[in-house]
Tab-separated table of C-alpha atoms and ligand atoms in Angstrom:
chain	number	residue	atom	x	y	z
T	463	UNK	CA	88.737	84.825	96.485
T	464	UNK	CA	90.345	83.142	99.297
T	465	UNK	CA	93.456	81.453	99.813
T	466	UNK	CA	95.037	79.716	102.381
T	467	UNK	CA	97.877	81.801	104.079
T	468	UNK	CA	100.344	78.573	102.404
T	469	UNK	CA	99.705	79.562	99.183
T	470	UNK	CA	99.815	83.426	99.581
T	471	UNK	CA	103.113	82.882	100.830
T	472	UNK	CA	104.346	81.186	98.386
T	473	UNK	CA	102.722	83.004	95.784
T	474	UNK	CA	103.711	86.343	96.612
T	475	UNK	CA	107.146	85.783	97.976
T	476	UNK	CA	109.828	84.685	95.441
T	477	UNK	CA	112.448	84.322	98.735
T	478	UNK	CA	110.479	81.742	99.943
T	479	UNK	CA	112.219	79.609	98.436
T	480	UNK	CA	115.050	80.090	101.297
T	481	UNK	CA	118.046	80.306	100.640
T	482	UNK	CA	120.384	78.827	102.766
T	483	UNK	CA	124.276	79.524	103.138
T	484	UNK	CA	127.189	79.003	105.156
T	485	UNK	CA	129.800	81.985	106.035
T	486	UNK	CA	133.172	81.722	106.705
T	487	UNK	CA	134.991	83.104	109.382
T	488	UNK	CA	138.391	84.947	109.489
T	489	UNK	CA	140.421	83.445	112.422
T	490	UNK	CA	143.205	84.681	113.877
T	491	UNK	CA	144.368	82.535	116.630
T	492	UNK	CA	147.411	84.610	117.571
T	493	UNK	CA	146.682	87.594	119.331
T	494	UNK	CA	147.912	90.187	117.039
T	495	UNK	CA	148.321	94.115	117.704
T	496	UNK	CA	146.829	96.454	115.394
T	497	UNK	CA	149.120	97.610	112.811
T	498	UNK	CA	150.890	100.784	113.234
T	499	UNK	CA	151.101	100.727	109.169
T	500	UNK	CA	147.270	101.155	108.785
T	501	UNK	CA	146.090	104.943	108.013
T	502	UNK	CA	144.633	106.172	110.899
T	503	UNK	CA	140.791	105.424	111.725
T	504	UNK	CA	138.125	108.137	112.289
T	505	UNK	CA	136.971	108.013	115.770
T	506	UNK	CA	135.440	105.449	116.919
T	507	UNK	CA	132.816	104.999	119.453
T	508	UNK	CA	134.107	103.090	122.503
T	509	UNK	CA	131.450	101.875	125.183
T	510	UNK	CA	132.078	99.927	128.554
T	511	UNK	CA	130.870	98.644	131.571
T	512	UNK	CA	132.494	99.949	134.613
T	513	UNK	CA	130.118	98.975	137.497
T	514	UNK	CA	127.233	100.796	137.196
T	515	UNK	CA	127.659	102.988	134.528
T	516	UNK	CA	128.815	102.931	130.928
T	517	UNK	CA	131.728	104.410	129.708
T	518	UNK	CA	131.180	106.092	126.793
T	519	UNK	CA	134.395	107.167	124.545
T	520	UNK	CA	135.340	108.833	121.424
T	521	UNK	CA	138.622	106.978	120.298
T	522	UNK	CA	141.156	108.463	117.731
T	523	UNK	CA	143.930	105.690	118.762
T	524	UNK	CA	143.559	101.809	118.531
T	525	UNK	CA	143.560	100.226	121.778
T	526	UNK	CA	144.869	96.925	122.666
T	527	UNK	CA	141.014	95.187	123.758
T	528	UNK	CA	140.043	96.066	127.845
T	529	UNK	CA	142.757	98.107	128.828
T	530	UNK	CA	140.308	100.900	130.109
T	531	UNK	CA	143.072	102.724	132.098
T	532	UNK	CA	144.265	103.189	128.357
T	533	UNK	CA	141.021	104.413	126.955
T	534	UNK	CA	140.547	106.861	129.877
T	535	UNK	CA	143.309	108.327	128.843
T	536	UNK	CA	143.544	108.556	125.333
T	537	UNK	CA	140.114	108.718	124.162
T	538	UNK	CA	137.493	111.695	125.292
T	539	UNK	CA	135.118	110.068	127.913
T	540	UNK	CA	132.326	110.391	129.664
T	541	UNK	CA	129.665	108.355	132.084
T	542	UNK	CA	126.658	107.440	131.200
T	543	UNK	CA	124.351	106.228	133.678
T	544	UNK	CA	122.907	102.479	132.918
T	545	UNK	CA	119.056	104.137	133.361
T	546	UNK	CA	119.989	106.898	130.741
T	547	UNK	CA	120.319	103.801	128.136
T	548	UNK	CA	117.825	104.140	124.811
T	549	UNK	CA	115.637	101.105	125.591
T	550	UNK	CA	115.097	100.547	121.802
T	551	UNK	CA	119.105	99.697	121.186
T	552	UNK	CA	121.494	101.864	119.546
T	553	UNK	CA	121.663	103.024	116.204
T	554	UNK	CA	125.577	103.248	114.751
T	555	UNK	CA	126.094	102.031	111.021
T	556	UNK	CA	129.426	103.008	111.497
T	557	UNK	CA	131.740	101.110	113.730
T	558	UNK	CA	130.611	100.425	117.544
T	559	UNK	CA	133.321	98.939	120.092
T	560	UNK	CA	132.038	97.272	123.135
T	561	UNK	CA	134.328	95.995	125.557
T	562	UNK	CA	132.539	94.040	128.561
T	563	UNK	CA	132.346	91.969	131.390
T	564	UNK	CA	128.762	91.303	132.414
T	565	UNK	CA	125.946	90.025	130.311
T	566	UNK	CA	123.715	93.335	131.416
T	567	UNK	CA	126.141	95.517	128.878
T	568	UNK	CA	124.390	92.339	126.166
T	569	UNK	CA	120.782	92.986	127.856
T	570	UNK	CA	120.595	96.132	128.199
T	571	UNK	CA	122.763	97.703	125.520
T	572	UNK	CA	122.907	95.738	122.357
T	573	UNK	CA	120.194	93.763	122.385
T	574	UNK	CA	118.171	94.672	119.162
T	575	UNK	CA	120.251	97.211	118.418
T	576	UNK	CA	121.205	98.348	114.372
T	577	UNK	CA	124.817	98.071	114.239
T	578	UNK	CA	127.029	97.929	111.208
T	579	UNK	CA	130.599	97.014	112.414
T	580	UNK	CA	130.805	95.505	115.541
T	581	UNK	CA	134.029	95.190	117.757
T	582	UNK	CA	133.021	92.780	120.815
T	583	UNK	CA	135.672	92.209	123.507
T	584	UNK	CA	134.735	89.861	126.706
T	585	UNK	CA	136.644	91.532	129.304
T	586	UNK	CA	135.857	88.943	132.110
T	587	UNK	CA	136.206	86.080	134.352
T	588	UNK	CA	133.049	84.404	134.358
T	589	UNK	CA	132.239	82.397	131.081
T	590	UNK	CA	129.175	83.701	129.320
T	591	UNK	CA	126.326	81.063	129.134
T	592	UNK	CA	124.600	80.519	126.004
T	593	UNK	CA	122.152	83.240	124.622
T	594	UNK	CA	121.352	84.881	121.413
T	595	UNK	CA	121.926	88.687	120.961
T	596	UNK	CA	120.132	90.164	118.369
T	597	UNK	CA	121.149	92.699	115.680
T	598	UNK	CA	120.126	94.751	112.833
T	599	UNK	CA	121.875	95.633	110.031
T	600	UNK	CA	125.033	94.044	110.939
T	601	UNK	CA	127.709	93.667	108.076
T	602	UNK	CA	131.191	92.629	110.217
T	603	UNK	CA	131.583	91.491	113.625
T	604	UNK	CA	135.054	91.131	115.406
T	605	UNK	CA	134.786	89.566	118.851
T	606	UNK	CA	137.667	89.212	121.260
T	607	UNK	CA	137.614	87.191	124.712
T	608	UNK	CA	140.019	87.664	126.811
T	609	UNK	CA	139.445	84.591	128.731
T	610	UNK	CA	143.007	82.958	129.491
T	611	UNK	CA	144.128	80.221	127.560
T	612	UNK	CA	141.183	80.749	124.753
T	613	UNK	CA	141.642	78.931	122.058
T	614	UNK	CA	140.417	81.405	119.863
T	615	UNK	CA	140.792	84.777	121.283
T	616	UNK	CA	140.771	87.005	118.145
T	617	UNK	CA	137.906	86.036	115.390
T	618	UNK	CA	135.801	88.331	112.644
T	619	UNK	CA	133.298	87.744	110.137
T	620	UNK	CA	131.538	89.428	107.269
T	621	UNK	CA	128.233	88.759	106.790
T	622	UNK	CA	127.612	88.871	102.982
T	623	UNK	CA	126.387	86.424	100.596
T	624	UNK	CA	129.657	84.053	99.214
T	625	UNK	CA	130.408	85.497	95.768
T	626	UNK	CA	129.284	81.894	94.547
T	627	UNK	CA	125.610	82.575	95.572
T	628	UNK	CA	125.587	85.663	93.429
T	629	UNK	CA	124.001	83.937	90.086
T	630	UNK	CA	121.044	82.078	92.521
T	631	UNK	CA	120.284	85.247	94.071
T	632	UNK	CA	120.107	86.839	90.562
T	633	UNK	CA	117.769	84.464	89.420
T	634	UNK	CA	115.544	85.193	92.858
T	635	UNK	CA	115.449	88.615	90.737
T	636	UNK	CA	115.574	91.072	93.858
T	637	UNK	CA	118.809	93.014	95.324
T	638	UNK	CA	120.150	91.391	97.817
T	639	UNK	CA	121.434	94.737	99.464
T	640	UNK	CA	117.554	95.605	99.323
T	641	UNK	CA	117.455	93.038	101.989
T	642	UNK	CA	117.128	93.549	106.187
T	643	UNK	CA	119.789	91.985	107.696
T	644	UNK	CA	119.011	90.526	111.252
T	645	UNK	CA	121.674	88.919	113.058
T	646	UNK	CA	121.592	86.473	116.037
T	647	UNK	CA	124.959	86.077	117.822
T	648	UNK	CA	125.288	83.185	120.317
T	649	UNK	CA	127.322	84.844	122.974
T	650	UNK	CA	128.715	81.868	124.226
T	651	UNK	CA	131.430	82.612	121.342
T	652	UNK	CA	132.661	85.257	123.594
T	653	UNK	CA	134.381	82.498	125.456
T	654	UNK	CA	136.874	81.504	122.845
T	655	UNK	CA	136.243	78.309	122.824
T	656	UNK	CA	135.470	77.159	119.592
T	657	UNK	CA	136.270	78.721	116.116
T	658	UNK	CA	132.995	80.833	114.622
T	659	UNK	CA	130.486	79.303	112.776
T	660	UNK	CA	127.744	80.724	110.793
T	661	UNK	CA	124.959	80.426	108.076
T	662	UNK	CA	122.487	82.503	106.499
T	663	UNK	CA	119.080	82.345	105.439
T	664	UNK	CA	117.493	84.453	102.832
T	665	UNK	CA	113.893	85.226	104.027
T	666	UNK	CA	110.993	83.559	105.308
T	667	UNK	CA	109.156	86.819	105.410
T	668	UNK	CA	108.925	87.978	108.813
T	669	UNK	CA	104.923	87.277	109.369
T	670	UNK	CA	106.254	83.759	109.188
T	671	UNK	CA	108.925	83.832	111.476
T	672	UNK	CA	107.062	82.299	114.288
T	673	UNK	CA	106.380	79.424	112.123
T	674	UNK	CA	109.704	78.021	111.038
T	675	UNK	CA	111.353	79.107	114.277
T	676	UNK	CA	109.086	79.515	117.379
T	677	UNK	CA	111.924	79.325	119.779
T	678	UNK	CA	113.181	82.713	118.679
T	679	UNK	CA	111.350	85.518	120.155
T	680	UNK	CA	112.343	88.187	117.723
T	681	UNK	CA	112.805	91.774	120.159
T	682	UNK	CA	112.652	94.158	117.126
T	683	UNK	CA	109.541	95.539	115.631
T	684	UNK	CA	109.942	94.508	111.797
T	685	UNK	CA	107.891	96.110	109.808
T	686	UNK	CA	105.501	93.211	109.267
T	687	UNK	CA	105.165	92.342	112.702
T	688	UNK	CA	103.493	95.314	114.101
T	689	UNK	CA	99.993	94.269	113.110
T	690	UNK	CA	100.247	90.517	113.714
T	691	UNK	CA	96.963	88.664	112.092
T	692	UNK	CA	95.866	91.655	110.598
T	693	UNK	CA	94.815	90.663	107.309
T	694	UNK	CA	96.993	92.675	105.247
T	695	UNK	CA	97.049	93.903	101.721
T	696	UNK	CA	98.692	91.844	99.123
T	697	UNK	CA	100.491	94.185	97.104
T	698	UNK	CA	101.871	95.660	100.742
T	699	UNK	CA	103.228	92.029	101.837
T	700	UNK	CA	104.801	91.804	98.408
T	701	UNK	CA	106.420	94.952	98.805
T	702	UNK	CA	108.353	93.695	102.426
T	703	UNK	CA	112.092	93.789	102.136
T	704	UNK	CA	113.665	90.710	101.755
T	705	UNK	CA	115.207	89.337	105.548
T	706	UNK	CA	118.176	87.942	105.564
T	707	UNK	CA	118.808	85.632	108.902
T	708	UNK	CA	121.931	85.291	109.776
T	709	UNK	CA	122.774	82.370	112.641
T	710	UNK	CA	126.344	82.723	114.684
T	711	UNK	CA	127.382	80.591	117.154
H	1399	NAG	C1	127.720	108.235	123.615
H	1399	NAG	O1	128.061	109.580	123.407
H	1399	NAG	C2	127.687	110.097	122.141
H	1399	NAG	C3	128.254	111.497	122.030
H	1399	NAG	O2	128.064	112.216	123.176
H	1399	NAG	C4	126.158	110.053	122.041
H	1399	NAG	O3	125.752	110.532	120.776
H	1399	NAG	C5	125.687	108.614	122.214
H	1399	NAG	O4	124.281	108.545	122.199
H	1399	NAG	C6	126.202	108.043	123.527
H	1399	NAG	N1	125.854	106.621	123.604
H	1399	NAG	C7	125.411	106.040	124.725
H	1399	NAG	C8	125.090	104.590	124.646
H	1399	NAG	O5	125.280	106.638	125.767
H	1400	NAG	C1	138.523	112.217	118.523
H	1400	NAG	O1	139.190	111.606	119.629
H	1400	NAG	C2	140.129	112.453	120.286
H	1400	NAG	C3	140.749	111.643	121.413
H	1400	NAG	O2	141.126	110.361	120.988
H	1400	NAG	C4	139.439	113.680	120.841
H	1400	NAG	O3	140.394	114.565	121.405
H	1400	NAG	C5	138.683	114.402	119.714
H	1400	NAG	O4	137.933	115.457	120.278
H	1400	NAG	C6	137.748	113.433	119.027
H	1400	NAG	N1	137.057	114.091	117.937
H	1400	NAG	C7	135.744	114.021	117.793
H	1400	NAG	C8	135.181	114.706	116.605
H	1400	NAG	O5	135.017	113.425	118.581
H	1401	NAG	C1	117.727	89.550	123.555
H	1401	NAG	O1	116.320	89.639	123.470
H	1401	NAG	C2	115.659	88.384	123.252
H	1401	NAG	C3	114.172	88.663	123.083
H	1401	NAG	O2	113.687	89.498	124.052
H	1401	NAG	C4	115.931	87.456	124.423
H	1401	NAG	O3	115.319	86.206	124.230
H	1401	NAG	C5	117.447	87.264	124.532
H	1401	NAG	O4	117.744	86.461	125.662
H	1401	NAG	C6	118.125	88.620	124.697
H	1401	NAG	N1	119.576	88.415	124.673
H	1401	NAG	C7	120.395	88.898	125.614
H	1401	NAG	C8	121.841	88.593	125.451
H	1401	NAG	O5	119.986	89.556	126.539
């Protein structure tokens, strides 16, 4: 029997009937130390640009954002040349801190790369133009800019359904934690310029991505998009995990 790819879709995928929410930001517009009061952190993983090379630093202490003379000296360092780089993104679901000045740390680094707490800090003079970054598996982000005068130099977010969503994505009957989280991050935010904004949408599956947004060249290999017009098995297509889109900018 044949069906149109429309009605497979909508057939086989419950999420299809998108979900959309909003997320709210935490914003703190005063520039606010970290709090000596706080047990102290595991180490953290520290990266930044200096020049050519990455800095690359395990970090017991919390730092006060860019002060790398700081980080040289209390966290354990070392260089890592820009070519050494994975090209597939990094992998850290625990926290990541990325201090930089130049978009290539954005390029070259992050993009596409699985990160579950992300500390960004812009570090530099010239005002980063508009651009998504892309990101997988991303549950917090905390960006800094540095940028005098910013507006809003301190911001985070937690990307999680709002607790009032819970019963409609009960009724979708699927766990939302089941879901792949893929995150795109306008880094134009890194300026400080405007308070964070965000929403969410729950699926389309990612065969259909193209579709409802062809501006958005996705640079991760989902699992559904590594045989693109393959005709595909329906009980495999049913069996995708859900995506959950998250837009911040
Ligand atoms: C940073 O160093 C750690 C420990 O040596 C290593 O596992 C990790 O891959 C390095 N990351 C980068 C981006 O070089
Ligand atoms: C944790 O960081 C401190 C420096 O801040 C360093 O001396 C120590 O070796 C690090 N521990 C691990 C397990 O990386
Ligand atoms: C990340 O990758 C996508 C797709 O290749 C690209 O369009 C986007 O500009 C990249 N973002 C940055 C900040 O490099």
């Amino acid at each position: 029997m044949e069906m149109s790819p429309n009605t497979v879709s909508s057939v086989l995928f419950p999420w299809s009937l998108w979900l959309l929410f909003f997320l709210t930001p935490v914003t703190r517009t005063t520039s606010s130390a970290p709090s000596s009061e706080a047990p102290p952190p595991a180490n953290t993983t520290l990266l930044f640009d200096s020049g050519t090379s990455l800095r690359n630093c395990s970090c017991s202490a919390a730092l006060r954002d860019c002060d790398e003379a700081l980080a040289n000296s209390l966290c354990r360092c070392h260089t890592a040349p820009r070519s050494a780089l994975p090209p597939a993104g990094l992998t850290e679901p625990g926290t990541l801190t990325v201090w930089l000045k130049e978009l290539w740390v954005l390029e070259e680094l992050l993009n596409s790369s699985r990160v579950g707490h992300l500390r960004l800090s812009f570090c530099g003079i010239k005002p980063m133009d508009s651009q998504y970054l892309a990101l997988l598996g991303l549950r917090t982000l905390r960006i800094h800019s540095a940028v005098p005068e910013a507006p809003y130099p301190h911001q985070e977010m937690t990307i999680s359904p709002a607790a009032g969503l819970a019963m409609e994505i009960e009724t979708l009957s699927f766990d939302i934690s089941s879901s792949l989280s893929v995150t795109f991050l306008d880094v134009a935010v890194l300026n400080g310029l405007s308070a964070l904004k965000a929403y969410s949408v729950l699926g389309p599956p990612a065969h259909t991505l193209p579709q409802h947004f062809p501006h958005l060249a996705l640079p991760l290999a989902l699992p559904s998009t590594d045989t693109p017009g393959d005709p595909k098995d329906p009980s495999e297509q049913a069996s995708e995990p859900p995506l959950l889109f998250t837009f911040i900018y």
